[in-house]
Amino acid sequence: MVSFDGDGSRRQGNSITEPKKRSCGCEKDDFLPEESFKSWSNYRKALLETKTRLKDRFLARSSDQLELHEMKDRSQNELKKTLNWFDLIWFGIGAVMGAGVFVLSGEAAHELAGPAVLISYLISGFAALLSVLCYTEFAVELPVAGGSFAYLRVELGDFVAYIAAGNILFEYVVSGASVARSWTSYFATLCNHEPNDFRINVTSLTEGFNHLDPIAVGISLLICCMASFSMKGSSRFNSIATILYLTLMVFMIVAGVTKANTSNFQPFAPFGMRGVLKASSVLFFAYVGFDGVATLGEETKNPGRDIPIGLVGSMMIVITIYSLLSTVLCLMQPYNQIDQDAAFSIAFQATGMSWAKYIVALGALQGMTTVLLANIIGQARYFTHISRTHLAPPILAVIHKKRGTPMNATIIMTLANCLVAFFTNLDILANLLSIATLFIFSLVALALLVRRYYSTGVTSVADRNKLIVLLFLIVSSAIGVSVLWAMNVNLWVGYAIIAGVWFLSTLGLQLLVKQARNPKLWGVPMVPWLPAASIGVNVFIMGSIDGASFLRFLGWTGLLLVYYFFVGLHASYDASKDHDVKTEIHGVSSEAVDLKTITATS
């Protein structure tokens, strides 16, 4: 890995936020260059000032200018702008379309929706599209590597962004490890073996950690090398692999249609509307992964044109393919005969096409390979921008001069993936991953409403207060519906009343609060309705997740707070003050802005 030279202090001519020359080897200042960590006495002093520092950073917000320019300068070199809309479309498809459609369709059709799984896919696809729209507006306005972390830092403040960042990195590590282990399982299937045949069983280890997976580690390391070497090369590989994957999907659809029996569509919705909605909650997670594409804005040649085409276009293609695949599945077999674990393979076998299971396994392998590539690329760029703020070691923010890739962050995040994938089967973490994803999607939608309706010098005090109340009601009503759903309450009057509160709150936001900012290049249509709907849908889906997973989520958040209070808070505080010193010298705008006085340019 590359590292920094210099003492990293805030003395004249050398600040902790300034780029430093790189050298071989690592020093303490590569990881903790801030003044608070120069000595134990400094650290004790910093801990005693925790309350004051927390007050300063809790309400501190960044700005567009800082994220777009000064933060990027902390990486020493720039990410290469090599991507266009064509690259982003294939990255979007490759990031989303893994094995999810093969794994989730069987359960959703057999247990929850029947042939109406088609409707479930359309509903969950629309819900995902709402989040895509919110991400797209931010990615166009703030085309930086930090993705949702940068968006939240600008609109909801440093502390909220940090909590989101911890969950973002958790999401990427767990999902990356899960995909890598699934790659081993499908590879074993392709070779006519059981999923665990290629894993090493160590009986002395705890159950759930005893099936060691060297293949998962190997494929992760190969993808890491590709992602570190060249972004353009990674894009070309992804495009070719995704095109081949889509070709296999089209083949499966055509082959399935030849064995279709329309009588299998009866009854269409055997479990009723509740079953359709439950299936939508499950199938939503077949659409996640697009948020990683938003981190590629810094490497996109024309963000205002390329990002909307890439993000929205890829999601529309994914929704179409998923809907066609689920329709063909239910036309090939009665819903109650669909296998929950290997739906497509068994369906083709039942219709006399046993060879098709190899096509399914090969398609799944290709899909998971592109998902793993997009995962490693996305998490490295998230980590790079988080490190630029000093919430993580700044050595991980360095961009390789020749390659133009975040090599340090890519290697570190891949090693984390490998460690988890080698030991853990991840079943217990699946729902925790879902909560983290939905939590971040909800925050991004909320941040978009703040961005549109609140700006210092434009928004009056009265409008600000109305905005706070209306946003509180929108979020609270979404939580209310989610709680009723989680408790299996069938009193539709209750749902109608709470949904009415959401509707009136959103209508009030449209009629009573003047928009403070319009997007410069591309914006979400029908604001505030679509972002408010995104909040409602994401929170509603959380209601389908078990309570134990929420306890694990709180436990993970507690661990994040421990790191924040003992390390992250003091590192980011020192970096902010170092920036303020440079502000006084050079007349640059300050990083920290009180959350109560949102900047007109943020």
Coordinates of C-alpha atoms in Angstrom, one line a residue, residues 17-215:
T17 CA -5.8 17.7 5.5
E18 CA -3.2 18.6 2.9
P19 CA -2.0 16.0 0.4
K20 CA 1.4 14.6 1.3
K21 CA 4.0 12.8 -0.8
R22 CA 3.7 9.1 -0.9
S23 CA 6.4 6.6 0.2
C24 CA 6.8 2.9 0.8
G25 CA 6.0 1.6 4.3
C26 CA 3.5 2.9 6.8
E27 CA 3.8 5.2 9.8
K28 CA 1.5 6.0 12.7
D29 CA 0.6 9.4 11.0
D30 CA -0.7 7.5 8.0
F31 CA -3.6 6.3 10.2
L32 CA -3.9 8.9 12.9
P33 CA -2.2 12.1 11.9
E34 CA -4.6 14.3 13.9
E35 CA -3.4 16.5 16.8
S36 CA -5.5 14.5 19.3
F37 CA -3.5 11.4 18.7
K38 CA 0.1 12.9 18.8
S39 CA 0.5 11.8 22.4
W40 CA -1.3 10.2 25.3
S41 CA -1.7 13.6 26.9
N42 CA -3.3 15.0 23.8
Y43 CA -5.6 12.1 23.6
R44 CA -6.7 12.5 27.3
K45 CA -7.3 16.2 26.7
A46 CA -9.4 15.3 23.6
L47 CA -11.5 12.8 25.6
L48 CA -12.2 15.5 28.3
E49 CA -13.4 17.7 25.5
T50 CA -15.8 15.1 24.1
K51 CA -18.9 17.0 25.0
T52 CA -17.8 20.2 23.4
R53 CA -16.5 18.4 20.3
L54 CA -19.7 16.4 20.0
K55 CA -21.7 19.6 20.1
D56 CA -19.5 21.1 17.4
R57 CA -19.6 18.0 15.0
F58 CA -23.2 16.8 15.7
L59 CA -24.7 19.8 14.0
A60 CA -21.9 20.4 11.5
R61 CA -22.8 20.1 7.8
S62 CA -20.6 20.0 4.8
S63 CA -21.3 21.9 1.5
D64 CA -21.4 21.1 -2.2
Q65 CA -18.2 23.1 -2.7
L66 CA -16.3 21.2 0.0
E67 CA -17.3 17.8 -1.2
L68 CA -16.7 18.5 -4.9
H69 CA -13.3 20.2 -4.6
E70 CA -11.5 20.3 -1.2
M71 CA -12.4 16.7 -0.1
K72 CA -11.2 15.3 -3.5
D73 CA -7.9 17.2 -3.0
R74 CA -7.2 15.1 0.1
S75 CA -6.7 12.0 -2.1
Q76 CA -3.5 13.5 -3.6
N77 CA -4.5 12.3 -7.1
E78 CA -7.8 12.2 -9.0
L79 CA -9.9 9.3 -10.0
K80 CA -9.8 8.9 -13.8
K81 CA -12.9 10.1 -15.7
T82 CA -13.3 7.2 -18.0
L83 CA -17.1 6.2 -17.8
N84 CA -20.1 7.2 -19.9
W85 CA -23.8 6.4 -19.9
F86 CA -23.2 3.1 -21.6
D87 CA -20.7 1.9 -18.9
L88 CA -23.1 3.0 -16.2
I89 CA -26.1 1.1 -17.6
W90 CA -24.1 -2.1 -17.6
F91 CA -22.7 -1.4 -14.2
G92 CA -26.2 -0.8 -12.9
I93 CA -27.5 -4.0 -14.3
G94 CA -24.4 -5.9 -13.2
A95 CA -24.6 -4.5 -9.7
V96 CA -28.3 -5.6 -9.2
M97 CA -28.9 -8.7 -11.2
G98 CA -27.1 -11.5 -9.3
A99 CA -28.6 -14.7 -8.1
G100 CA -31.4 -12.9 -6.2
V101 CA -34.0 -13.6 -8.9
F102 CA -33.2 -17.3 -8.7
V103 CA -33.2 -17.5 -4.9
L104 CA -36.1 -15.3 -4.1
S105 CA -38.6 -16.1 -6.8
G106 CA -39.4 -19.6 -5.7
E107 CA -40.2 -18.7 -2.1
A108 CA -42.2 -15.6 -3.1
A109 CA -44.3 -17.6 -5.6
H110 CA -44.8 -20.8 -3.6
E111 CA -45.4 -19.3 -0.1
L112 CA -46.6 -15.7 -0.5
A113 CA -48.0 -14.6 -3.9
G114 CA -48.6 -17.4 -6.3
P115 CA -48.7 -16.3 -10.0
A116 CA -49.2 -12.7 -8.6
V117 CA -45.5 -12.7 -7.9
L118 CA -45.4 -10.7 -11.2
I119 CA -47.3 -7.9 -9.4
S120 CA -45.0 -8.3 -6.4
Y121 CA -42.0 -7.8 -8.7
L122 CA -43.6 -4.7 -10.3
I123 CA -44.4 -3.2 -6.8
S124 CA -41.0 -3.8 -5.4
G125 CA -39.4 -2.6 -8.6
F126 CA -41.4 0.6 -8.4
A127 CA -40.3 1.0 -4.8
A128 CA -36.6 0.5 -5.8
L129 CA -37.1 3.0 -8.6
L130 CA -38.2 5.7 -6.1
S131 CA -34.9 5.3 -4.3
V132 CA -33.0 5.3 -7.7
L133 CA -34.6 8.7 -8.5
C134 CA -33.5 10.2 -5.2
Y135 CA -29.9 8.9 -5.6
T136 CA -29.8 10.1 -9.2
E137 CA -30.6 13.8 -8.3
F138 CA -27.9 13.7 -5.6
A139 CA -25.4 12.0 -7.9
V140 CA -25.9 14.6 -10.6
E141 CA -25.5 17.5 -8.2
L142 CA -22.7 15.9 -6.1
P143 CA -20.8 13.5 -8.4
V144 CA -18.3 12.3 -5.8
A145 CA -17.0 8.9 -4.7
G146 CA -18.8 9.1 -1.3
G147 CA -22.3 8.4 -2.7
S148 CA -24.9 8.5 0.0
F149 CA -22.3 9.3 2.7
A150 CA -21.5 12.6 1.0
Y151 CA -25.2 13.4 0.3
L152 CA -26.1 12.9 4.0
R153 CA -23.0 14.9 5.2
V154 CA -24.2 17.9 3.2
E155 CA -27.9 17.7 4.1
L156 CA -28.3 16.0 7.4
G157 CA -25.0 16.6 9.1
D158 CA -21.8 14.9 10.1
F159 CA -23.1 12.6 12.8
V160 CA -26.0 11.2 10.8
A161 CA -23.6 10.7 7.8
Y162 CA -21.2 8.8 10.1
I163 CA -24.0 6.4 11.4
A164 CA -25.0 5.9 7.8
A165 CA -21.4 5.3 6.7
G166 CA -21.0 2.5 9.3
N167 CA -24.1 0.8 8.0
I168 CA -23.0 1.3 4.4
L169 CA -19.7 -0.4 5.0
F170 CA -21.4 -3.2 6.9
E171 CA -23.8 -3.6 4.1
Y172 CA -21.1 -3.9 1.5
V173 CA -18.9 -6.3 3.5
V174 CA -21.7 -8.7 4.4
S175 CA -23.3 -8.6 1.0
G176 CA -19.9 -9.0 -0.7
A177 CA -19.0 -12.0 1.5
S178 CA -22.5 -13.5 0.9
V179 CA -22.2 -13.2 -2.9
A180 CA -18.7 -14.8 -2.8
R181 CA -19.9 -17.8 -0.8
S182 CA -22.9 -18.1 -3.1
W183 CA -20.5 -18.1 -6.0
T184 CA -18.9 -21.3 -4.5
S185 CA -22.3 -22.9 -4.1
Y186 CA -23.3 -22.3 -7.7
F187 CA -19.9 -23.3 -9.0
A188 CA -20.3 -26.6 -7.1
T189 CA -23.8 -27.1 -8.7
L190 CA -22.4 -26.5 -12.1
C191 CA -19.8 -29.2 -11.4
N192 CA -22.6 -31.7 -10.3
H193 CA -21.6 -31.4 -6.6
E194 CA -23.4 -30.3 -3.4
P195 CA -23.0 -26.6 -2.4
N196 CA -20.7 -27.5 0.6
D197 CA -18.5 -30.1 -1.3
F198 CA -16.0 -27.4 -2.2
R199 CA -15.8 -26.1 1.3
I200 CA -13.5 -27.3 4.1
N201 CA -15.5 -28.7 7.1
V202 CA -13.7 -28.1 10.4
T203 CA -15.7 -29.8 13.1
S204 CA -13.8 -28.1 15.9
L205 CA -15.3 -24.7 15.0
T206 CA -18.7 -23.4 16.0
E207 CA -21.6 -24.3 13.7
G208 CA -22.1 -21.6 11.1
F209 CA -18.4 -20.8 11.1
N210 CA -17.1 -24.3 10.3
H211 CA -17.4 -24.5 6.5
L212 CA -14.3 -22.7 5.4
D213 CA -14.6 -21.3 1.8
P214 CA -11.2 -20.8 0.1
I215 CA -12.9 -20.4 -3.3

